[in-house]
Coordinates of C-alpha atoms and ligand atoms in Angstrom, one line a residue:
M233 CA 123.4 73.1 80.8
K234 CA 124.3 76.4 79.2
P235 CA 126.4 78.8 81.3
R236 CA 124.3 81.2 83.3
E237 CA 124.2 84.8 82.2
F238 CA 124.7 87.2 85.1
R239 CA 123.1 90.6 85.4
I240 CA 123.8 93.5 87.8
A241 CA 120.9 95.7 88.6
P242 CA 121.9 98.8 90.7
S243 CA 119.0 100.0 92.9
L244 CA 118.3 103.7 92.4
L245 CA 117.0 103.8 96.0
S246 CA 120.6 104.6 97.0
A247 CA 121.2 107.1 94.2
D248 CA 121.2 110.9 94.7
F249 CA 117.7 111.8 93.9
A250 CA 118.6 115.5 93.3
R251 CA 120.6 114.5 90.3
L252 CA 118.8 111.3 89.2
G253 CA 119.3 111.6 85.4
D254 CA 123.1 112.0 85.9
E255 CA 123.1 109.0 88.4
V256 CA 121.3 106.9 85.8
R257 CA 123.7 107.8 83.0
E258 CA 126.7 107.2 85.3
V259 CA 125.7 103.8 86.5
I260 CA 124.9 102.6 83.0
A261 CA 128.3 103.8 81.9
A262 CA 129.7 102.0 84.9
G263 CA 128.3 98.7 83.5
A264 CA 124.7 98.3 84.9
D265 CA 122.7 95.7 83.0
L266 CA 119.4 96.8 84.4
L267 CA 118.1 99.7 86.5
H268 CA 116.3 98.5 89.6
F269 CA 113.5 100.9 90.5
D270 CA 112.0 100.5 94.0
V271 CA 108.4 101.7 94.5
M272 CA 107.3 101.9 98.1
D273 CA 103.9 103.2 99.3
N274 CA 104.0 103.7 103.1
H275 CA 101.3 101.0 103.4
Y276 CA 102.6 97.7 102.1
V277 CA 106.1 98.8 103.3
P278 CA 107.0 101.4 105.9
N279 CA 108.6 103.9 103.4
L280 CA 107.6 106.1 100.5
T281 CA 109.6 106.5 97.4
V282 CA 108.7 107.3 93.8
G283 CA 106.1 106.4 91.2
P284 CA 105.4 106.3 87.5
L285 CA 106.1 110.0 87.0
V286 CA 109.8 109.6 88.1
C287 CA 110.1 106.3 86.1
A288 CA 108.9 108.2 83.0
A289 CA 111.4 111.0 83.8
I290 CA 114.4 108.6 83.8
E291 CA 113.2 106.6 80.8
P292 CA 114.9 108.8 78.2
F293 CA 118.3 108.1 80.0
A294 CA 117.7 104.4 80.4
T295 CA 119.5 102.6 77.7
V296 CA 119.1 99.4 79.7
P297 CA 115.8 97.8 80.9
I298 CA 114.0 99.4 83.9
D299 CA 113.3 96.7 86.5
V300 CA 110.4 98.0 88.6
H301 CA 110.0 96.4 92.1
L302 CA 106.5 97.2 93.4
M303 CA 106.2 97.3 97.1
V304 CA 102.6 98.6 97.0
K305 CA 99.1 97.4 97.8
P306 CA 96.9 97.2 95.8
V307 CA 99.1 96.3 92.7
D308 CA 96.8 96.1 89.7
R309 CA 95.8 99.7 89.2
I310 CA 99.4 101.0 89.0
V311 CA 100.6 98.4 86.5
P312 CA 99.5 100.2 83.3
D313 CA 101.0 103.4 84.5
F314 CA 104.5 101.8 84.9
A315 CA 104.2 100.0 81.6
K316 CA 103.5 103.4 80.0
A317 CA 106.4 104.9 82.0
G318 CA 108.9 102.6 80.4
A319 CA 109.2 99.6 82.7
S320 CA 110.5 96.4 81.1
I321 CA 110.0 94.2 84.1
I322 CA 107.3 94.7 86.8
S323 CA 107.6 92.6 89.9
F324 CA 105.1 92.4 92.8
H325 CA 104.7 90.7 96.2
P326 CA 102.0 87.9 96.2
E327 CA 100.7 89.2 99.6
A328 CA 99.9 92.6 98.0
S329 CA 97.7 91.1 95.2
E330 CA 94.2 89.6 95.7
H331 CA 94.6 87.6 92.5
V332 CA 98.2 86.7 91.7
D333 CA 97.4 84.9 88.4
R334 CA 95.4 87.9 87.2
T335 CA 98.2 90.4 88.1
L336 CA 100.8 88.3 86.3
S337 CA 98.6 88.3 83.2
L338 CA 97.9 92.0 83.5
I339 CA 101.7 92.7 83.5
R340 CA 102.4 90.5 80.5
D341 CA 99.4 91.9 78.6
H342 CA 101.1 95.3 79.0
G343 CA 104.2 94.0 77.2
C344 CA 106.4 93.6 80.3
K345 CA 108.1 90.7 82.0
A346 CA 106.2 89.6 85.1
G347 CA 108.0 89.0 88.4
L348 CA 106.9 87.5 91.7
V349 CA 108.8 88.7 94.8
F350 CA 109.3 86.6 98.0
N351 CA 109.9 88.2 101.3
P352 CA 112.3 86.4 103.7
A353 CA 109.3 84.6 105.4
T354 CA 107.2 84.1 102.3
P355 CA 107.3 80.5 101.0
L356 CA 107.9 79.6 97.4
V357 CA 104.6 77.7 97.3
H358 CA 103.1 80.8 95.8
L359 CA 104.8 79.7 92.5
D360 CA 102.9 76.4 92.5
H361 CA 100.2 77.2 89.9
V362 CA 101.7 80.1 88.1
M363 CA 105.1 79.0 86.9
D364 CA 104.0 79.3 83.3
K365 CA 103.3 83.0 83.8
V366 CA 106.3 84.0 85.8
D367 CA 109.3 85.6 84.0
V368 CA 111.3 86.6 87.0
I369 CA 111.5 85.2 90.6
L370 CA 112.8 87.8 93.0
I371 CA 114.1 86.6 96.3
M372 CA 114.3 89.2 99.0
S373 CA 117.3 88.8 101.2
V374 CA 116.2 91.7 103.5
N375 CA 112.8 92.7 104.7
P376 CA 111.6 95.3 102.1
G377 CA 111.5 99.0 102.8
F378 CA 115.0 100.2 103.2
G379 CA 118.4 100.1 101.5
G380 CA 121.6 99.3 103.4
Q381 CA 120.4 96.3 105.5
S382 CA 122.3 93.1 106.1
F383 CA 121.9 90.0 103.9
I384 CA 119.6 87.4 105.5
R385 CA 121.3 84.1 105.0
S386 CA 118.1 82.0 104.7
A387 CA 117.8 83.5 101.2
L388 CA 120.6 81.1 100.1
P389 CA 118.7 77.7 100.4
K390 CA 115.7 79.5 99.1
L391 CA 117.5 80.6 96.0
A392 CA 118.7 77.0 95.6
E393 CA 115.1 75.8 95.8
A394 CA 113.9 78.4 93.3
R395 CA 116.7 77.4 90.9
R396 CA 115.5 73.7 91.2
R397 CA 112.0 74.8 90.4
I398 CA 113.2 76.8 87.4
E399 CA 115.2 73.9 86.0
A400 CA 112.2 71.6 86.5
S401 CA 110.0 74.1 84.6
G402 CA 112.3 74.1 81.6
R403 CA 111.5 77.8 81.1
D404 CA 113.8 80.8 80.9
I405 CA 113.0 82.4 84.2
W406 CA 115.4 84.9 85.7
L407 CA 116.3 84.4 89.4
E408 CA 116.9 87.7 91.0
V409 CA 118.1 88.5 94.5
D410 CA 117.6 91.8 96.4
G411 CA 119.0 93.2 99.6
G412 CA 122.5 93.3 101.2
V413 CA 124.2 92.1 98.0
K414 CA 127.9 93.1 98.0
A415 CA 131.1 92.0 96.2
D416 CA 132.0 90.0 99.4
N417 CA 128.9 87.8 99.2
I418 CA 127.9 87.9 95.5
G419 CA 129.9 84.7 94.7
E420 CA 128.2 82.7 97.3
I421 CA 124.8 84.0 96.2
A422 CA 125.6 83.1 92.6
R423 CA 126.5 79.6 93.6
A424 CA 123.2 79.3 95.4
G425 CA 121.5 79.9 92.0
A426 CA 120.9 83.6 91.4
D427 CA 121.6 85.2 88.0
T428 CA 120.4 88.7 88.6
F429 CA 121.8 90.8 91.4
V430 CA 120.2 94.0 92.8
A431 CA 122.7 96.2 94.7
G432 CA 121.9 99.6 96.0
S433 CA 124.3 100.8 98.7
A434 CA 127.2 98.6 97.5
I435 CA 127.2 100.5 94.2
F436 CA 125.9 104.0 94.9
N437 CA 127.8 104.5 98.1
E438 CA 131.0 104.0 96.2
K439 CA 132.7 106.9 94.5
D440 CA 133.8 104.7 91.7
R441 CA 130.7 102.8 90.6
G442 CA 132.6 101.3 87.7
A443 CA 135.1 99.7 90.1
A444 CA 132.3 98.5 92.4
I445 CA 130.5 96.7 89.5
A446 CA 133.7 95.4 88.1
R447 CA 134.6 93.9 91.5
M448 CA 131.2 92.1 91.5
R449 CA 131.8 90.7 88.0
T450 CA 135.3 89.5 89.1
E451 CA 133.7 87.7 92.1
L452 CA 131.0 86.2 89.9
A453 CA 133.6 84.9 87.4
R454 CA 135.6 83.4 90.2
A455 CA 132.6 81.8 91.8
T456 CA 131.5 80.1 88.5
M457 CA 135.1 79.1 87.7
A458 CA 135.4 77.3 91.0
A459 CA 132.0 75.6 90.5
Ligands
DX5_246 C1 114.7 97.1 99.7 C2 114.8 97.3 98.2 C3 116.2 97.1 97.7 C4 117.2 98.0 98.2 C5 118.5 97.2 98.2 O1 113.3 97.1 100.0 O2 113.9 96.5 97.5 O3 116.2 97.1 96.2 O4 117.4 99.2 97.5 O5 119.5 98.0 98.8 P1 120.9 97.4 99.4 O6 121.6 96.8 98.2 O7 121.6 98.6 99.9 O8 120.5 96.4 100.4
ZN247 ZN1 114.1 96.2 95.3

């Protein structure tokens, strides 16, 4: 098996929105592999954030892919707008879509990678008939809606199960984890099977974002060396 490639995706939810362009530039210079963009609608989740307009505004600064996490219901009508706004990945929650297969196709038809997101209590059975259309599996390790929550440990066996499903599919599917990821637990999360790590507060609440990301990479290297 070829060694897994790790990606760190700072979540802009914890950035300073008054200086978003600078925050984007800074976190990319600090070593971000992706920019995680959390979209909340005060309906599917109890919070309200940003939409395609803000995504398009940061796109000129984004020299790494924009990873859009849709926490909105309905999903389909906003997909083309995010594709136009510069998204590379668009992920959504199966509970928020009437027709999961159709939404996955819609995202891919717009030239983006399609991701399916699993809340802590959402079972992986939603993958059963769509593995051939999924490019990213995103396991939530908090209940969606807010940054700065604690990692829910039931995400670890779930990541392991998702990793088994990916291996069985033989496809190059990314396994992303979101919520409560820190340098202290990132090694254990990688060992469970994740390859893409969203971290909001653990990066943006640090003065030195470069050091925060570097510490995560050190822990990832240590975890895989020990494996
Ligand atoms: C939560 C969001 C996360 C959030 C993670 O609903 O999807 O992306 O920003 O924040 P931390 O890393 O602080 O848990
Ligand atoms: Zn997210």
